[in-house]
Short mmCIF file of C-alpha atoms in Angstrom, two decimals:
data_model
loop_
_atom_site.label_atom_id
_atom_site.label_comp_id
_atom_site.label_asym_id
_atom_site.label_seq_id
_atom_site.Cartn_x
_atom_site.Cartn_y
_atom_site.Cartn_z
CA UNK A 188 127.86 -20.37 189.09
CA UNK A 189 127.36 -20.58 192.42
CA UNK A 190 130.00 -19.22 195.05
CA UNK A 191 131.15 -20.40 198.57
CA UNK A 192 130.17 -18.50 201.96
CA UNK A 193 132.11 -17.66 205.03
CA UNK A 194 132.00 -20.21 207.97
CA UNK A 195 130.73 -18.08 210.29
CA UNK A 196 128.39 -14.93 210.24
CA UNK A 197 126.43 -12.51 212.85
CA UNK A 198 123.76 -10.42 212.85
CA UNK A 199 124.50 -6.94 211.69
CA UNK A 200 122.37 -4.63 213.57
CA UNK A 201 121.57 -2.95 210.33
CA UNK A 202 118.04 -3.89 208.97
CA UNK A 203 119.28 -3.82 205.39
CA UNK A 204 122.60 -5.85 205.97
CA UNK A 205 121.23 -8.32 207.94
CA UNK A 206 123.78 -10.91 208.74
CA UNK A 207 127.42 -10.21 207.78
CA UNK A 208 130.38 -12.24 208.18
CA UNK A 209 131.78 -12.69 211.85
CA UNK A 210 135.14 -10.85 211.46
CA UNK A 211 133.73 -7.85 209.40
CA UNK A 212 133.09 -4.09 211.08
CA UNK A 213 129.82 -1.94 210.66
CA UNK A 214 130.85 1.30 210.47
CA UNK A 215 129.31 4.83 209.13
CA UNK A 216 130.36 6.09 206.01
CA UNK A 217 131.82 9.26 207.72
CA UNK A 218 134.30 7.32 209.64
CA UNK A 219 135.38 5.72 205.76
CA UNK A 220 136.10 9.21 203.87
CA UNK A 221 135.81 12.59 204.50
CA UNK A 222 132.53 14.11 202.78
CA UNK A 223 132.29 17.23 201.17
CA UNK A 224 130.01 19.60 199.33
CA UNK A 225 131.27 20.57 195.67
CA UNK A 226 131.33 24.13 194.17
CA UNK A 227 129.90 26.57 192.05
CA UNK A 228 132.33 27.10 188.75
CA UNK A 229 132.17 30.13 186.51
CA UNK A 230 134.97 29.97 184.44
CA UNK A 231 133.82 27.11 182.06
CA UNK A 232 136.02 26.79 179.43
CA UNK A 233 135.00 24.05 176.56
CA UNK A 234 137.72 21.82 175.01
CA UNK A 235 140.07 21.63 178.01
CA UNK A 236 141.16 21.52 181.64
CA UNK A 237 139.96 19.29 184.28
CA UNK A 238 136.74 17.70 183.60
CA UNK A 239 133.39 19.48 185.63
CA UNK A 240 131.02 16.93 186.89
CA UNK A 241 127.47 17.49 186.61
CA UNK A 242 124.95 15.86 185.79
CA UNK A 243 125.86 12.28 185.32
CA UNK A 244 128.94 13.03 183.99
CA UNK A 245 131.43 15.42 183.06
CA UNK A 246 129.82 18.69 180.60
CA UNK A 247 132.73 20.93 180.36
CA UNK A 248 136.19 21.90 181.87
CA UNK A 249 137.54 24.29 184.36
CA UNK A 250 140.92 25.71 184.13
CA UNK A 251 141.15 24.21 188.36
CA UNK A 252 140.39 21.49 189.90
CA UNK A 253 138.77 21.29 192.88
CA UNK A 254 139.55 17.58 193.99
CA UNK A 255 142.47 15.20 192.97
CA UNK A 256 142.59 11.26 193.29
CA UNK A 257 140.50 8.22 193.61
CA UNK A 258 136.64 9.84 194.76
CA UNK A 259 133.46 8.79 194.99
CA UNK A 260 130.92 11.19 194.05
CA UNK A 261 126.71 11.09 195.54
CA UNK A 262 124.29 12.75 194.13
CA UNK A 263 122.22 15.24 196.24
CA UNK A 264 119.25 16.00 194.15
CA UNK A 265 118.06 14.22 191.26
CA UNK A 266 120.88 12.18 190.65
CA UNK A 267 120.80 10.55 194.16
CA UNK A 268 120.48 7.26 192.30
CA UNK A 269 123.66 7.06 190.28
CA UNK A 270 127.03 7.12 192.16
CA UNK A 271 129.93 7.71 190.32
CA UNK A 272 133.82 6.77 190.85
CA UNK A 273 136.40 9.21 189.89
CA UNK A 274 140.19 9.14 189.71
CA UNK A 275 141.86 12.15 188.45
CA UNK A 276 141.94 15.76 188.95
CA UNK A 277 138.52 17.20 188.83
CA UNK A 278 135.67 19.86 189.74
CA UNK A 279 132.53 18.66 190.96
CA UNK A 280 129.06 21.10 190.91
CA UNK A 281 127.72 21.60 194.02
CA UNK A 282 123.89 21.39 193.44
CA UNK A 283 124.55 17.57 192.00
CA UNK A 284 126.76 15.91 193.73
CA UNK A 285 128.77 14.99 196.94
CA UNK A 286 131.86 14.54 197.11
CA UNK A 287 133.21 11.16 199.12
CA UNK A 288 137.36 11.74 199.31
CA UNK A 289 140.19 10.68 200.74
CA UNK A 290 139.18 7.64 201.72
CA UNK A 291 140.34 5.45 204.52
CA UNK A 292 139.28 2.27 202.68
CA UNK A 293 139.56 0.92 199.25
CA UNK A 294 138.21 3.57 196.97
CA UNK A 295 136.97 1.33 194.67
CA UNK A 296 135.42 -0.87 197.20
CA UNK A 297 134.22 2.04 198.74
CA UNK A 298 132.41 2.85 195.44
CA UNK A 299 131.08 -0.84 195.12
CA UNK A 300 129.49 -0.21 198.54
CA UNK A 301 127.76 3.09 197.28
CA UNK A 302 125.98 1.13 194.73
CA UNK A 303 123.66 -0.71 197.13
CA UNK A 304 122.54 2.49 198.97
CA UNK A 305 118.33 1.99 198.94
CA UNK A 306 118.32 5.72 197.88
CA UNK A 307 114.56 5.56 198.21
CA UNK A 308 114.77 5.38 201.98
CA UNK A 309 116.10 8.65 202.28
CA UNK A 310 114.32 10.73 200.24
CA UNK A 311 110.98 12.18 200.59
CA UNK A 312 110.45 13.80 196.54
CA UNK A 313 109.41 11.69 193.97
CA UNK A 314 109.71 14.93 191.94
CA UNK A 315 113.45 15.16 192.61
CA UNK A 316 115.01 12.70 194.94
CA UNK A 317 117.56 14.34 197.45
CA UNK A 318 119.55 13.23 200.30
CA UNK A 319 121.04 15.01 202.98
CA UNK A 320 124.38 15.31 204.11
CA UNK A 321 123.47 13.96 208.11
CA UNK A 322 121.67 10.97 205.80
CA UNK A 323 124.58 10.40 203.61
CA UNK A 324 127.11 10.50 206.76
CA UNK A 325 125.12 7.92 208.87
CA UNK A 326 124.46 5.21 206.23
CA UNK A 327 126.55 2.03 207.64
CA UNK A 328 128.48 -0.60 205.30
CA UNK A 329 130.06 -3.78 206.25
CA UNK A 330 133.74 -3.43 206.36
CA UNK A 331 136.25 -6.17 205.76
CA UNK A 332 139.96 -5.87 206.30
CA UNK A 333 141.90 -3.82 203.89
CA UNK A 334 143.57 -6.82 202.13
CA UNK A 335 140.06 -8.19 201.92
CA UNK A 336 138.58 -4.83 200.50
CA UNK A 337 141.69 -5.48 197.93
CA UNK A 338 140.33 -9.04 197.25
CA UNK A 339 137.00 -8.07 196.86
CA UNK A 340 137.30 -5.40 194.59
CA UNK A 341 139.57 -7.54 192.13
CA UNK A 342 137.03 -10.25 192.47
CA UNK A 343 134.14 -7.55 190.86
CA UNK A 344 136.50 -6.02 188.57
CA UNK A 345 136.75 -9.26 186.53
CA UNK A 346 133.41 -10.45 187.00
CA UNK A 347 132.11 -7.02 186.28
CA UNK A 348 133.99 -7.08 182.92
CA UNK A 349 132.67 -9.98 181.69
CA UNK A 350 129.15 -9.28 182.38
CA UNK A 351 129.84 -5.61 180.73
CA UNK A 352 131.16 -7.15 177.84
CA UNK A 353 128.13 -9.45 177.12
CA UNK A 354 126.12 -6.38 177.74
CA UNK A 355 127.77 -4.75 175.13
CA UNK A 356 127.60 -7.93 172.74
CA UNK A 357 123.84 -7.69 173.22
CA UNK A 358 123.66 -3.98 172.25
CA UNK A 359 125.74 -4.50 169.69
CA UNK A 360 123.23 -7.32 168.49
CA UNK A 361 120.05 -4.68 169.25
CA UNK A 362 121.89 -2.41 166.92
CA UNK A 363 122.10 -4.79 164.02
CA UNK A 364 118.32 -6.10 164.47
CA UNK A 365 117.37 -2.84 164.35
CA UNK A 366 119.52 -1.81 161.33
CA UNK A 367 118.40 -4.85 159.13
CA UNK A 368 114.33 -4.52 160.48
CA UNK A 369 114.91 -0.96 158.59
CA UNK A 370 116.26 -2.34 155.69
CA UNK A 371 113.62 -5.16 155.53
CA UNK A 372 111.11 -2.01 155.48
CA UNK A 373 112.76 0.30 153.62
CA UNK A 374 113.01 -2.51 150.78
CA UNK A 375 109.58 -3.37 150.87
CA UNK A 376 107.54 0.16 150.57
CA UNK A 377 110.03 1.51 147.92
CA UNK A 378 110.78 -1.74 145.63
CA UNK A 379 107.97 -4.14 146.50
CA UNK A 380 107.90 -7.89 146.83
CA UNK A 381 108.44 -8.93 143.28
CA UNK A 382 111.87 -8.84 142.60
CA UNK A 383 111.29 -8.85 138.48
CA UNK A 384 109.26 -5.95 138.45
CA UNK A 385 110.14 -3.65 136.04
CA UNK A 386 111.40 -0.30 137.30
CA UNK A 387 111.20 3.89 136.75
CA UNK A 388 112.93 6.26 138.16
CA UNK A 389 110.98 8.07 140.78
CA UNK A 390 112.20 11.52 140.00
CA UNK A 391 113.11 12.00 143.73
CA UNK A 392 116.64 11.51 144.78
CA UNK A 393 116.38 10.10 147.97
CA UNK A 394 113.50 7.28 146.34
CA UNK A 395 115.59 6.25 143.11
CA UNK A 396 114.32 3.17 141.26
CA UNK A 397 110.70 2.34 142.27
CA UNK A 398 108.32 -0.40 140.58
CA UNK A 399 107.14 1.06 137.04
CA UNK A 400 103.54 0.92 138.25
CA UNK A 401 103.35 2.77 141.32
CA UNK A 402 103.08 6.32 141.69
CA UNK A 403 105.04 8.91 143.90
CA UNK A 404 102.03 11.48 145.55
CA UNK A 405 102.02 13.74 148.00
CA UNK A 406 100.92 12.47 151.44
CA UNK A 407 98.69 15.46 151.56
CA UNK A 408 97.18 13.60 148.71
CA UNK A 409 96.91 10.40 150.04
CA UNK A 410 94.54 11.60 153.27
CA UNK A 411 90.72 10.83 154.09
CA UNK A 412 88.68 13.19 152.20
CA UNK A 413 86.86 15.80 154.74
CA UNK A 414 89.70 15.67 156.85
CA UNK A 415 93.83 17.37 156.60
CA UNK A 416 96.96 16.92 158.02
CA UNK A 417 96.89 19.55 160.73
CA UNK A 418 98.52 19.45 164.34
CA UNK A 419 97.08 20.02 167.53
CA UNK A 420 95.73 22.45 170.56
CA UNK A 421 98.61 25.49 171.04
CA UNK A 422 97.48 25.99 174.80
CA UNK A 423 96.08 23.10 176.52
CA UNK A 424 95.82 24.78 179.87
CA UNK A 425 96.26 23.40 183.50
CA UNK A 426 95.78 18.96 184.11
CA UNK A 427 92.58 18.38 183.87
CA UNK A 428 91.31 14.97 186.27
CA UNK A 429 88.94 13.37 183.55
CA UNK A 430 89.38 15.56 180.88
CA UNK A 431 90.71 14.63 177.34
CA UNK A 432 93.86 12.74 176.81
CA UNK A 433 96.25 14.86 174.33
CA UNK A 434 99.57 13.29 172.72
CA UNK A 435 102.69 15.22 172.85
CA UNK A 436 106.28 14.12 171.35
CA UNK A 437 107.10 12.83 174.60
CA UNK A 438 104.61 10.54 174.65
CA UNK A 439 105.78 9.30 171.45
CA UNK A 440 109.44 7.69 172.97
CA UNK A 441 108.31 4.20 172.82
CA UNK A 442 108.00 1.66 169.83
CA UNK A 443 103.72 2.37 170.24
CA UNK A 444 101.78 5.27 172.20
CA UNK A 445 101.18 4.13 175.98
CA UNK A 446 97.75 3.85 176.68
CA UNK A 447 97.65 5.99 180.08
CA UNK A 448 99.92 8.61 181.71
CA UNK A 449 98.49 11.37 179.67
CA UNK A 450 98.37 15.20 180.40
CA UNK A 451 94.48 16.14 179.64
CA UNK A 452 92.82 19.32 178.86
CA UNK A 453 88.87 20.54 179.21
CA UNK A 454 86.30 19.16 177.09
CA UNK A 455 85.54 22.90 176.09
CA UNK A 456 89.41 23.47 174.49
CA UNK A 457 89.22 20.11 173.06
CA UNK A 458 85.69 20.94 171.50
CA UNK A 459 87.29 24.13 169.74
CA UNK A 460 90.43 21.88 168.21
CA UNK A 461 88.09 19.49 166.93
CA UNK A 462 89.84 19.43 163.60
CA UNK A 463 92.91 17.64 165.28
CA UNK A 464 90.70 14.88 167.57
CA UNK A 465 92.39 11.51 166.61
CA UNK A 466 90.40 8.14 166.10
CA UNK A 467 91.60 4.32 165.91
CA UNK A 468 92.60 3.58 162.23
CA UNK A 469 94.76 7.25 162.24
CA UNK A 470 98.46 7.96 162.66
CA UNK A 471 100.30 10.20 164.29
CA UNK A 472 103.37 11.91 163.51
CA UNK A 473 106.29 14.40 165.24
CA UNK A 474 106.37 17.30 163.89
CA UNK A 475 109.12 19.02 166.67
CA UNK A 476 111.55 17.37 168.41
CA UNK A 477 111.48 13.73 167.37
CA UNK A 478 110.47 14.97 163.64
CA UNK A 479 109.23 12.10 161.23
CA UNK A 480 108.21 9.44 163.56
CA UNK A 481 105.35 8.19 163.34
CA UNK A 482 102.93 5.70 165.33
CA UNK A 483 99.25 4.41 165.21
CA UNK A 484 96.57 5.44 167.33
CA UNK A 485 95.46 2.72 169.29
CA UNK A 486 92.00 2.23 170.11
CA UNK A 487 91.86 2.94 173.28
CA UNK A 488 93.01 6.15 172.79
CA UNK A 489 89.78 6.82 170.27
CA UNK A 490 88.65 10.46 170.64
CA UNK A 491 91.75 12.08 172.12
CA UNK A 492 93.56 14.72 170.88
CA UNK A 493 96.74 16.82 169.75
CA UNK A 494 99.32 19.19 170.96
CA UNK A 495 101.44 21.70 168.72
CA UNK A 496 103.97 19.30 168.44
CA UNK A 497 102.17 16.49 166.71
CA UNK A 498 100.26 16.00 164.07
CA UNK A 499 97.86 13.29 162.62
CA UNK A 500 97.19 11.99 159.57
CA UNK A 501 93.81 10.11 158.88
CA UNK A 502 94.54 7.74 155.45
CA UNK A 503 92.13 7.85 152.63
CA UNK A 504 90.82 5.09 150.47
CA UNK A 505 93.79 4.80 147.98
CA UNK A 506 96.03 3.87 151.11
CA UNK A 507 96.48 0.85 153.81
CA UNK A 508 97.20 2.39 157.15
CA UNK A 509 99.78 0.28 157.84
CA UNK A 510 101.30 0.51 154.60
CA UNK A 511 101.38 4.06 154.88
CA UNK A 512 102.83 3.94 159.12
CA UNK A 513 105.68 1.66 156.90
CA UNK A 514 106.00 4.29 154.15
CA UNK A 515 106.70 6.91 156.77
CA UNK A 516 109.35 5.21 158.74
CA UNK A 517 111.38 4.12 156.36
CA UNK A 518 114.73 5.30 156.06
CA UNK A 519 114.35 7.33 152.80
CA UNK A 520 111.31 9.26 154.37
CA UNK A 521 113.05 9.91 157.55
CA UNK A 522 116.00 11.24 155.91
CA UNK A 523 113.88 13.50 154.26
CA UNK A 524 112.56 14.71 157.39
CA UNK A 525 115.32 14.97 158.72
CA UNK A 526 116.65 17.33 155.62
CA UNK A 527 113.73 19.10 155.92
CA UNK A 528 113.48 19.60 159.80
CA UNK A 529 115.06 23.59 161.71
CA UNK A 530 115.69 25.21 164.55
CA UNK A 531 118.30 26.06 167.09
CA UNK A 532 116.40 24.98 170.08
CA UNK A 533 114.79 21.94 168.66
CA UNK A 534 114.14 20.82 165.14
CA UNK A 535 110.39 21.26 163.54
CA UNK A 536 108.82 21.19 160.31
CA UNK A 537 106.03 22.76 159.22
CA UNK A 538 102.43 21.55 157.98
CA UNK A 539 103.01 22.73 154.64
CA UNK A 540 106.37 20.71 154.59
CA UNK A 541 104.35 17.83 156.04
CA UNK A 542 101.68 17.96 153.66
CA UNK A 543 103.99 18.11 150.68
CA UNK A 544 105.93 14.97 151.57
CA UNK A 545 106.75 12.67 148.63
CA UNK A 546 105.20 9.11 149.27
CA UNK A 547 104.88 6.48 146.83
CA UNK A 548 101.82 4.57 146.49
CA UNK A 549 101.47 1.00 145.07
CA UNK A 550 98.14 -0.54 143.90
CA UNK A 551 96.32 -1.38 146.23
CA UNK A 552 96.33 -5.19 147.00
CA UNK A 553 100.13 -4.93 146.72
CA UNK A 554 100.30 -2.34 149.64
CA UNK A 555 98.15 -4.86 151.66
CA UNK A 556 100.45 -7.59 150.74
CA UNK A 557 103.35 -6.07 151.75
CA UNK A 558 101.65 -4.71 154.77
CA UNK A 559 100.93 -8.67 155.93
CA UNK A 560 104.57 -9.26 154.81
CA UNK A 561 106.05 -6.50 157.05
CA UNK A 562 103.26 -7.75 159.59
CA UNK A 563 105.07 -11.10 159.65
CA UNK A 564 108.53 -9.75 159.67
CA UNK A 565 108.77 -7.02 162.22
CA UNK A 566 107.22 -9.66 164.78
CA UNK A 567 110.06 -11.64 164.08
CA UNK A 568 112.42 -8.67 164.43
CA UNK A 569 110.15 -7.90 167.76
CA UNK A 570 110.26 -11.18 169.01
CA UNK A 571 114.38 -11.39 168.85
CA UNK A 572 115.05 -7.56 170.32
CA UNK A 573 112.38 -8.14 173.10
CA UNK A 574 114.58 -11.65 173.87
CA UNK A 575 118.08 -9.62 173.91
CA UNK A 576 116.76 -6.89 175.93
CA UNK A 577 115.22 -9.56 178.17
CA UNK A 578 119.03 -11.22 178.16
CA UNK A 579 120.65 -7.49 179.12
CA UNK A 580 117.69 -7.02 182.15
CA UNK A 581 118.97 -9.96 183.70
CA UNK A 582 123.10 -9.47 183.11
CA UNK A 583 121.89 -6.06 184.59
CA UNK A 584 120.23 -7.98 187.44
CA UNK A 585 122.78 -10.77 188.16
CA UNK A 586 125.69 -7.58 187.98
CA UNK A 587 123.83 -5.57 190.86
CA UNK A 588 123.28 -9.22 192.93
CA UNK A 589 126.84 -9.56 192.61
CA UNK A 590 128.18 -6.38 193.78
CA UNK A 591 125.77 -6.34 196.58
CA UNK A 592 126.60 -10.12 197.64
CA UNK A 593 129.99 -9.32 197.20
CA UNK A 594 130.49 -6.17 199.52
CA UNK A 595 127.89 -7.26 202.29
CA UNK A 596 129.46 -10.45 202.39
CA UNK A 597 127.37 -13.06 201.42
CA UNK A 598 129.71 -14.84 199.26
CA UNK A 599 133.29 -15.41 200.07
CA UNK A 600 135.67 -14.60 197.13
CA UNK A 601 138.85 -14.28 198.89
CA UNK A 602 139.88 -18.25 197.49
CA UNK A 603 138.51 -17.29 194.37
CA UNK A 604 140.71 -13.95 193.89
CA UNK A 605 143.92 -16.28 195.55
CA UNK A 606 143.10 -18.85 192.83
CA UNK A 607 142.54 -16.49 189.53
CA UNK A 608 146.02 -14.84 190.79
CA UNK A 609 147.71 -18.28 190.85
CA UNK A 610 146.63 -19.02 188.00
CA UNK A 611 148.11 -16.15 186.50
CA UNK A 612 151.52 -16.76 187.35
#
């Protein structure tokens, strides 16, 4: 949908605004609210009060509040990025945010405006972006008439909602692709393709029923001989430029291991953890933190090696790789682990609880059927969650275009908001 423009524009002054419409102000955003710094707050309590804004959002309550009403709040270090509006009673911590109040505009538009700060210009960390107060009270907006503000504001609230709420259809839709892709795997590596099979119990609760002629093994069982399930280096010492690549659990976030971007350690440390070196054809698997998953080693990535919190396993003749990587995620398997996992600060199993890991193992031109099966299938899945995340990117984009065109004044909504509200009555 396209919108309609104001008649008659002039050139801003401001690099970033460019030309705004004729009748509009530029002014700082110190002349538009007062700013303040938040505070430290001690006396955390934990189911009630007034909410304490952190980090993104509120983490626990205070028995005070330090600001009440509509506010804006700007991050100062890390969160520079993410401004958030508030109405309500409320404490804010001082090493995160800003606080924008009482303000002599629109709150809400005032917010709106926030959002299409270029952070980036005023920081100088890539570690942790900051901005400084002088920064913060100098940046200039475009400024309308209050009624206008008014019009504005209503104008993104309903667009805003309808874009949300296709957002949220698409997750929604994510969450169901990804639900039945688990089922479709589940089914296949625990019951097999032939529906007529006959069936045993597996003598493990979480397996049940399984195909009368496989047989449930232990994945220790089920690895190359010569090698063993074992995890990684314990001390990989200081980035080495050129060194080996080793895999830790946060490399493992993704649907596949990257293939750059990794930490790397001497060639003399990974020479004495030569036991845990991983090669294409292997898989690796979390043992801490995100405990069960499991992904192949590409081959670039031939050679590299382990941390602590990972583990590989190299399959043996009696098992397909990817029949096994299947096995592993399924949901029975990563229930177990998940049964199996401790730990206060973050979950972990051991090897021996590894090792000893029921798996079921089907002859073996049925595991490479259902391998090509699954093969087929989860590029289907693939194919339709990489198309509705492609669908939420650009809601995502067209949302921030709007806001932007909306408060800088590229687009004139004022007959739109005058229409919509006629059309209400």
């Amino acid at each position: 949908m396209s919108f309609p423009r104001y008649p008659e524009y002039k050139d801003s002054g401001v690099e970033w605004l460019g030309a705004v419409p004729r009748h509009w102000d530029i002014k700082r955003l110190k002349h538009l609210a007062d700013i303040q710094n938040g505070r430290d707050y001690k006396e955390v309590e934990s189911d009630e009060g007034y909410p304490v804004i952190g980090s993104g959002g509120p983490f626990s309550f205070a028995s005070r509040f330090i600001y009440q009403g509509e506010s804006v709040l700007l991050g100062r270090k890390g969160t520079i990025d993410r401004p958030l509006y508030v109405n309500g009673a409320f404490w804010a911590v001082d090493t995160m945010f800003y606080t924008v109040i009482k303000p002599r505009v629109n709150a809400k538009f005032l917010y709106y405006c926030t959002l299409t700060i270029r952070f980036d210009r005023y920081s100088t960390s890539t570690a942790l972006p900051s901005m400084t107060q002088s920064d913060l009270n100098n940046i200039e907006f475009a400024v309308p008439c209050y009624e206008e503000q008014c019009s504005i504001t209503a104008f993104l609230e309903r667009e805003i909602t309808k874009i949300d709420n296709l957002m949220a259809e698409q997750e929604k839709l994510i969450a169901l692709l990804k639900e039945k892709r688990q089922t479709v795997i589940s089914h296949a590596v625990t019951k097999g393709l032939d529906p007529t099979a006959p069936m045993k119990d597996s003598g493990v609760e979480w397996l049940g029923e399984v195909p009368a002629h496989w047989e449930v093994s232990q994945l220790k069982y089920v690895a190359r001989d010569g090698t063993s399930i074992t995890y990684g280096i314990v001390q990989a010492g200081p980035h080495i430029e050129g060194g080996i690549p080793y895999i830790k659990t946060s490399d493992m976030s993704g649907e596949s291991l990257p293939l750059e971007g990794y930490s790397r350690t001497s060639r003399e440390i990974d020479q004495s953890y030569s036991r845990s070196k991983v090669f294409f054809g292997d898989l690796v698997i979390a043992i801490r933190a995100s405990v069960g998953k499991c992904l192949p080693l590409p081959e670039e990535l031939d050679g590299a090696n382990l941390t602590q919190g990972t583990a590989k396993i190299s399959p043996g003749e009696c098992v397909e790789r990817d029949y096994l990587l299947n096995l592993i995620n399924s949901t029975g398997l990563q229930v177990y682990f998940d049964s199996m996992a401790k730990g206060a600060t973050f979950k972990e199993i051991t090897l021996d609880m590894l090792r000893r890991t029921p798996v079921l193992i089907a002859p073996l031109a049925e595991q490479r059927d259902i391998a090509r099966y699954l093969a087929t299938e989860l590029k289907s899945f693939q194919n339709l969650l990489q198309e509705t995340e492609k669908a939420i990117s650009l809601l995502k984009e067209r949302r921030t275009a709007l806001i932007s065109a909306a408060v800088t004044g590229q687009i004139d909504v004022r007959g739109l908001v005058k229409e919509e509200q006629e059309q209400a009555v």
